[in-house]
mmCIF file of C-alpha atoms in Angstrom:
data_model
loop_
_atom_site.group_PDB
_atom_site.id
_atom_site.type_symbol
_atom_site.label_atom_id
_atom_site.label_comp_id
_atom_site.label_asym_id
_atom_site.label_seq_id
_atom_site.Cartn_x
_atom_site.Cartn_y
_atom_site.Cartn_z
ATOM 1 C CA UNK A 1 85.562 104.053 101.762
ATOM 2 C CA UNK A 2 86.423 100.429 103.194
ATOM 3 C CA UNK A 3 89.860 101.087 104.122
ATOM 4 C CA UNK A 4 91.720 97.846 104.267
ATOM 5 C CA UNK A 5 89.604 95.011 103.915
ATOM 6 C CA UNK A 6 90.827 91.108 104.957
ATOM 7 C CA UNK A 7 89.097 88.308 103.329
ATOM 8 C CA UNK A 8 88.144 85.326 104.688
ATOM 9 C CA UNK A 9 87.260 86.350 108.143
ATOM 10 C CA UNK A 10 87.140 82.776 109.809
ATOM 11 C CA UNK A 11 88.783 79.935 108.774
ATOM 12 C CA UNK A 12 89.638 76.317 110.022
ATOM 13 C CA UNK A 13 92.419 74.532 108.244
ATOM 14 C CA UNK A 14 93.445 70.632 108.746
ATOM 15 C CA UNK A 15 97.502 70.053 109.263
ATOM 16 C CA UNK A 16 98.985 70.097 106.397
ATOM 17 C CA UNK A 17 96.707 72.444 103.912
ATOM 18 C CA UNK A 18 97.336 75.637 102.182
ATOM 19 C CA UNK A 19 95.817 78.684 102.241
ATOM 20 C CA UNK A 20 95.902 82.545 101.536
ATOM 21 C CA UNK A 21 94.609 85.298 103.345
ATOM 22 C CA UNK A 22 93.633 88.583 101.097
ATOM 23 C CA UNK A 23 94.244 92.002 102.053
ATOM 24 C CA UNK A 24 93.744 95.064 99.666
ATOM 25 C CA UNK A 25 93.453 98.704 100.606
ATOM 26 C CA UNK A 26 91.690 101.515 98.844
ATOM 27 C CA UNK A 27 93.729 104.271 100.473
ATOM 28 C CA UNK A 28 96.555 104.309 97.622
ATOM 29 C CA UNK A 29 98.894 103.729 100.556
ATOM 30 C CA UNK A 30 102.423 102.149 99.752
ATOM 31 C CA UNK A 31 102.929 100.347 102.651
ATOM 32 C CA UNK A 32 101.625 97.208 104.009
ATOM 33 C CA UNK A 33 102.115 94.685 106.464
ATOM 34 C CA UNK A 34 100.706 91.448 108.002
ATOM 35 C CA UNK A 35 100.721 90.635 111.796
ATOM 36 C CA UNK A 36 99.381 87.742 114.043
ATOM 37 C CA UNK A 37 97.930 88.009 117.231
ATOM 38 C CA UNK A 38 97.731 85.485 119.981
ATOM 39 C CA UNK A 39 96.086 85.115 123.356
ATOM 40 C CA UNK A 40 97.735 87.180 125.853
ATOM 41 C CA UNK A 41 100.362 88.760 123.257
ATOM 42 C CA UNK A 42 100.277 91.625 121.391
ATOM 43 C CA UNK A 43 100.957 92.026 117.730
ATOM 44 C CA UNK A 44 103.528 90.410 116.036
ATOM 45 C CA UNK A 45 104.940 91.420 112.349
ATOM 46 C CA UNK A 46 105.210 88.448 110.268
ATOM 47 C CA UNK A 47 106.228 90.249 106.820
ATOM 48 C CA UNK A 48 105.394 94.074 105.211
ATOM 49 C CA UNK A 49 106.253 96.053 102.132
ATOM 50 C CA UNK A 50 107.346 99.340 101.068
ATOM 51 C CA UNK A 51 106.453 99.403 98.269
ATOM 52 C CA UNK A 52 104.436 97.052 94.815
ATOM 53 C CA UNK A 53 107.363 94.631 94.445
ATOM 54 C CA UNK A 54 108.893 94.543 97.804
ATOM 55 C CA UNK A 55 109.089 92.744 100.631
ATOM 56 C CA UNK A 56 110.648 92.381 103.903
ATOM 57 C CA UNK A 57 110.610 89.825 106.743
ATOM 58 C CA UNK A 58 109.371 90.842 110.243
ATOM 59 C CA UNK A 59 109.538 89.642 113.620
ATOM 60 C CA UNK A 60 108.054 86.167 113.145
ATOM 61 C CA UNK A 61 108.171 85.138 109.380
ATOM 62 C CA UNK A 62 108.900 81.306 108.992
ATOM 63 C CA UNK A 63 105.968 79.308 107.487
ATOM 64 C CA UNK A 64 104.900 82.062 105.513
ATOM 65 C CA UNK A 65 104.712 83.357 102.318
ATOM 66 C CA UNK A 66 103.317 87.226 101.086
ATOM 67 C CA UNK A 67 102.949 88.394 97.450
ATOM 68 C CA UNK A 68 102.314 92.049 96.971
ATOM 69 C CA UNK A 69 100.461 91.516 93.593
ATOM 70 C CA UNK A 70 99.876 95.908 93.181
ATOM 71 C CA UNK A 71 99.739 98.173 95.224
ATOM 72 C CA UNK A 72 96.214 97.604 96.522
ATOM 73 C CA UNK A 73 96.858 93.984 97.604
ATOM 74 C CA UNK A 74 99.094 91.688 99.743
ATOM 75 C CA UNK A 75 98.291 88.290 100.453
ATOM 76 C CA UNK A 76 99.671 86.133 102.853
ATOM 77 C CA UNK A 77 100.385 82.289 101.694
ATOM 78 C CA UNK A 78 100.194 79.109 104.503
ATOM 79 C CA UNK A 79 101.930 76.295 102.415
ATOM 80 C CA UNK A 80 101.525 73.710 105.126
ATOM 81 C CA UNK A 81 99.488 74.739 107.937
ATOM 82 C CA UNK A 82 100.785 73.961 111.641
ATOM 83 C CA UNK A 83 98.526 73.951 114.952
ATOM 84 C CA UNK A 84 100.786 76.602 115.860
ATOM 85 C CA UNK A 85 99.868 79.207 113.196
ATOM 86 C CA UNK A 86 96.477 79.010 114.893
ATOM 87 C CA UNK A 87 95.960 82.933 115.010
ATOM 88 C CA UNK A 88 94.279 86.066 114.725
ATOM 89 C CA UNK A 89 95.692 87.533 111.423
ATOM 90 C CA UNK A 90 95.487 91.299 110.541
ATOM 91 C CA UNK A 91 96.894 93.467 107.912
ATOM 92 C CA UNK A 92 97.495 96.850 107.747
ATOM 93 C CA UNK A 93 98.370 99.786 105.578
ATOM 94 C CA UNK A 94 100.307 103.463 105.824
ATOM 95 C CA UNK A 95 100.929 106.296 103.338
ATOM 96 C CA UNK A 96 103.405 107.777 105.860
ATOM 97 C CA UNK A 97 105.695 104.396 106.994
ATOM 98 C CA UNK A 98 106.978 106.445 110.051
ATOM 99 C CA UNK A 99 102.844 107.929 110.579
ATOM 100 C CA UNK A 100 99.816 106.599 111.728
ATOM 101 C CA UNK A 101 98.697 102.496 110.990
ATOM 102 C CA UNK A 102 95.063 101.685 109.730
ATOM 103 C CA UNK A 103 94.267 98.212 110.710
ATOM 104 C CA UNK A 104 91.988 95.208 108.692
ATOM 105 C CA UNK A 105 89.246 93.727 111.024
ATOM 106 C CA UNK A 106 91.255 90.044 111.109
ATOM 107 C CA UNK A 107 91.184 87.271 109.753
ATOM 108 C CA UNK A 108 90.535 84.108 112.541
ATOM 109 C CA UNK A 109 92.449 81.211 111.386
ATOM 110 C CA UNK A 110 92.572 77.777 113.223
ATOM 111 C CA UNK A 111 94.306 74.725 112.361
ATOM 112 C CA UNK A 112 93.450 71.828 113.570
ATOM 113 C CA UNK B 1 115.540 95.004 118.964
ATOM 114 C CA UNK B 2 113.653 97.507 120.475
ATOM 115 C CA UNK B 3 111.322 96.123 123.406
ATOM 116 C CA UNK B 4 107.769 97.799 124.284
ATOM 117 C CA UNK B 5 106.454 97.398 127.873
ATOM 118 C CA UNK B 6 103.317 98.317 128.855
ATOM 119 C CA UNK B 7 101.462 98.907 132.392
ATOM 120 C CA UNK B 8 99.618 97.555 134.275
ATOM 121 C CA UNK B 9 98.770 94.623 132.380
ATOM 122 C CA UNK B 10 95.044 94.306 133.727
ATOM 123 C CA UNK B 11 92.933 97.035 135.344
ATOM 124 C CA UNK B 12 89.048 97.055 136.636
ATOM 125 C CA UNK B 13 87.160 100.016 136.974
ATOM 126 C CA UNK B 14 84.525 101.455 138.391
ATOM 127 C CA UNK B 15 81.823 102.977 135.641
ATOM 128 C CA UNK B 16 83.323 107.064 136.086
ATOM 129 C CA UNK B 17 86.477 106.213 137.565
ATOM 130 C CA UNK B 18 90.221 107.233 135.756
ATOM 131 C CA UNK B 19 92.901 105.831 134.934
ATOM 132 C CA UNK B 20 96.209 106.045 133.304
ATOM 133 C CA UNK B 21 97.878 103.592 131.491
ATOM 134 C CA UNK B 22 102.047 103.487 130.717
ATOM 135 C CA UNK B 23 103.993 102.778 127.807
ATOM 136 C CA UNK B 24 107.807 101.999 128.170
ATOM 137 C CA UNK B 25 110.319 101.661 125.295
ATOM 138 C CA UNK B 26 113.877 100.671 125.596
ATOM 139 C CA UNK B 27 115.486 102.974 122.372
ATOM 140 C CA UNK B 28 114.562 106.043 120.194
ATOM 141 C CA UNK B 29 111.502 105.526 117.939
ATOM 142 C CA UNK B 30 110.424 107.604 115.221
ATOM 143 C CA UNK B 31 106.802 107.929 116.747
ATOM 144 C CA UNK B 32 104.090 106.218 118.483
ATOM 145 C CA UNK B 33 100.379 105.042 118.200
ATOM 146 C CA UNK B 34 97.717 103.932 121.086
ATOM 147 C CA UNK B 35 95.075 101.751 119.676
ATOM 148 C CA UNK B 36 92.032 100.433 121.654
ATOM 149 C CA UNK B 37 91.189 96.850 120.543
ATOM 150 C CA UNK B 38 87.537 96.479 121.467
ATOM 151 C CA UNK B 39 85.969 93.292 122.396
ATOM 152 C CA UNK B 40 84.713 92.148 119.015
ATOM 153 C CA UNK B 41 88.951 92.641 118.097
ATOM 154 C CA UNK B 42 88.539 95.626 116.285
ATOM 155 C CA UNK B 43 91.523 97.575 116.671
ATOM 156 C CA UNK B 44 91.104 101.201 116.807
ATOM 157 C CA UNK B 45 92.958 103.560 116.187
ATOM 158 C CA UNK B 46 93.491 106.553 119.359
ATOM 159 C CA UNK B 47 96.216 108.827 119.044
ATOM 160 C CA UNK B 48 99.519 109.417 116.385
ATOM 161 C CA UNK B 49 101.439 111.343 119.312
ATOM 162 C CA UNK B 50 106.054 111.361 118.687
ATOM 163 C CA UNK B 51 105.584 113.832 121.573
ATOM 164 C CA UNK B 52 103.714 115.866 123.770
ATOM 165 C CA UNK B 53 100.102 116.174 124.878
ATOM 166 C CA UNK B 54 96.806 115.337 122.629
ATOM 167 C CA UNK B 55 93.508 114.999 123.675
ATOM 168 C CA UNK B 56 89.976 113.863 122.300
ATOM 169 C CA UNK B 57 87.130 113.961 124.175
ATOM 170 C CA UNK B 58 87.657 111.545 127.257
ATOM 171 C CA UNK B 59 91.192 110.417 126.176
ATOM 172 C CA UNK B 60 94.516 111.892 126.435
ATOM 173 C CA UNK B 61 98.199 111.043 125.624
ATOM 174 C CA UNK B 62 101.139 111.819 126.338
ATOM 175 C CA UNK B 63 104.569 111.543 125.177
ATOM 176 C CA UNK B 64 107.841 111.959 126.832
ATOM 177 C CA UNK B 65 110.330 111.006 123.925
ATOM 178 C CA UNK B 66 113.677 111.827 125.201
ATOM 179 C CA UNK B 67 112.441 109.856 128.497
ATOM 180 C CA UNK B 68 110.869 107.290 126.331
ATOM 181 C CA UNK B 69 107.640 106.401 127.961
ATOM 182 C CA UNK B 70 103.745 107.193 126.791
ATOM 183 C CA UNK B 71 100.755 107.782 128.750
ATOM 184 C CA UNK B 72 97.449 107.014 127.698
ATOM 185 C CA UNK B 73 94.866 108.945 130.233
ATOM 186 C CA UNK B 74 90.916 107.473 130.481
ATOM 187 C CA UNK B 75 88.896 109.781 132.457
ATOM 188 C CA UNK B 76 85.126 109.347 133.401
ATOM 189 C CA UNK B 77 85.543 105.503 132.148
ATOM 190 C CA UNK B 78 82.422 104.125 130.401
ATOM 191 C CA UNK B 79 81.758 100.650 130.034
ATOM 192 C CA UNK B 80 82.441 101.100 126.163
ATOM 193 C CA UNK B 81 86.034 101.584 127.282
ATOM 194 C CA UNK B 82 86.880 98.229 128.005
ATOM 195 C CA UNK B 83 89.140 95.944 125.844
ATOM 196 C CA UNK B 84 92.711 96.023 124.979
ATOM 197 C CA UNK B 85 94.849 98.964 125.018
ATOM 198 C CA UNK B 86 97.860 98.760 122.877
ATOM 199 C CA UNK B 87 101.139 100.970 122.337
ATOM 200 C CA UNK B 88 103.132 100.638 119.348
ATOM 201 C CA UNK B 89 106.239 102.034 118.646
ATOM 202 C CA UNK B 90 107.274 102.932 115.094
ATOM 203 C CA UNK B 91 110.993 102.355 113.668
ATOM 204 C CA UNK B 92 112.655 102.336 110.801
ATOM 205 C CA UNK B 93 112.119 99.548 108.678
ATOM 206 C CA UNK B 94 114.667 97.327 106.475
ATOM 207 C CA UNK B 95 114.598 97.927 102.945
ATOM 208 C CA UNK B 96 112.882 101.402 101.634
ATOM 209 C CA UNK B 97 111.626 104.066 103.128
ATOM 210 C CA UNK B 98 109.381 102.250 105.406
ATOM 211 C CA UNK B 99 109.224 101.573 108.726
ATOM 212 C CA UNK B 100 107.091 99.086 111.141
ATOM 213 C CA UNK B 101 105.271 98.729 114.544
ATOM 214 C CA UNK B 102 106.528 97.094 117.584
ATOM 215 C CA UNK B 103 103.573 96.426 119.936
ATOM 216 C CA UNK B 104 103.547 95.905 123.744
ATOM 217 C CA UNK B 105 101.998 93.279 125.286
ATOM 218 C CA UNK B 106 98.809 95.470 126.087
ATOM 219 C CA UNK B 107 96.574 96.755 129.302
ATOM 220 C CA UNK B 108 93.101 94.851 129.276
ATOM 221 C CA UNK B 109 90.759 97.291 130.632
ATOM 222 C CA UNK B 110 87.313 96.167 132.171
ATOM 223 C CA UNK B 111 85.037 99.242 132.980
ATOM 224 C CA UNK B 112 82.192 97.728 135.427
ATOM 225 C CA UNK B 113 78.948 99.780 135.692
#
């Protein structure tokens, strides 16, 4: 039982380039969400959703995408990379949206 | 929107010493999670606690909800306890029935032996 599982782990992108980071979750939870984490900070919510076909912006959204493609997976899309979306991305997952969180181990992203 | 503070923001320990860490929030949440992100930025997760006392093993929280504040309590610190501690608040969330975290900034913990 992975749990939620974030693919690529590393990743070093030039200005400019696109990319998407992969989530999926084996829990059959309906909720999901994608943070990004930088030095010093804690957590910030970029975008989550409900629910397969929804989606809501969080905290920090602009220069990013998110497609929640089932209910197992949510990617999050980098159309043009920035130095600034140099991060530590994670995603997470909940059956209960006001219960307990289960983190992905991160996905390292730098843009040079 | 809602704001998270957490204290102190760095701590150093003695191997066996305890400590308690403090989580402030500035409105009514729905609940709350600690999470311990360990050095290889794992984040773990510690206790589910709206209110009242939980324990396991070491470890101990507390909630206070109608004073809104958290405590996280480390006794006997190993060295396995350092890393970030995190509280996150959970709120209702925009369209659904969902809702999100709110982190704090976080306590970095370093447990000497």
């Amino acid at each position: 039982n992975a749990g939620v599982t974030q693919t690529p782990k590393f990743q070093v992108l030039k200005t400019g380039q696109s990319m998407t980071l992969q989530c999926a979750q084996d829990m059959n939870h309906n909720s999901m969400y994608w943070y990004r984490q930088d030095p010093g900070m804690g957590l910030r919510l970029i975008y989550y959703s409900a629910s397969e076909g929804t989606t809501d912006k969080g905290e920090v959204p602009n220069g990013y995408n998110v497609s929640r493609l089932n209910k197992r997976e949510f990617s999050l899309r980098l159309e043009s990379a920035a130095p600034s979306q140099t991060s530590v991305y994670f995603c997470a997952a909940t059956r209960d949206p006001l219960g307990g969180y289960t983190f992905g181990s991160g996905t390292r992203l730098t843009v040079v | 929107g809602i704001q998270v503070e957490q204290s102190p923001p760095d701590l150093i320990l003695q191997e066996g010493a305890n400590s308690t860490l403090r989580c402030n929030f500035s409105d009514s949440v729905n609940n709350l999670q600690w999470f311990h992100q360990n050095p290889w930025g794992q984040l773990i997760n510690l206790f589910y606690i709206p209110s009242g006392t939980k324990q396991n093993g070491r470890l101990s929280a507390t909630t206070v909800a109608t004073e809104r504040y958290s405590l996280l309590y480390i006794s006997s610190s190993q060295t396995t306890d350092s890393g970030v501690y995190f509280c996150a608040v959970i709120v209702q969330g925009g369209s659904g029935n969902t809702g999100k975290l709110i982190f704090g900034q976080g306590t970095t913990l370093q447990v000497k032996p």
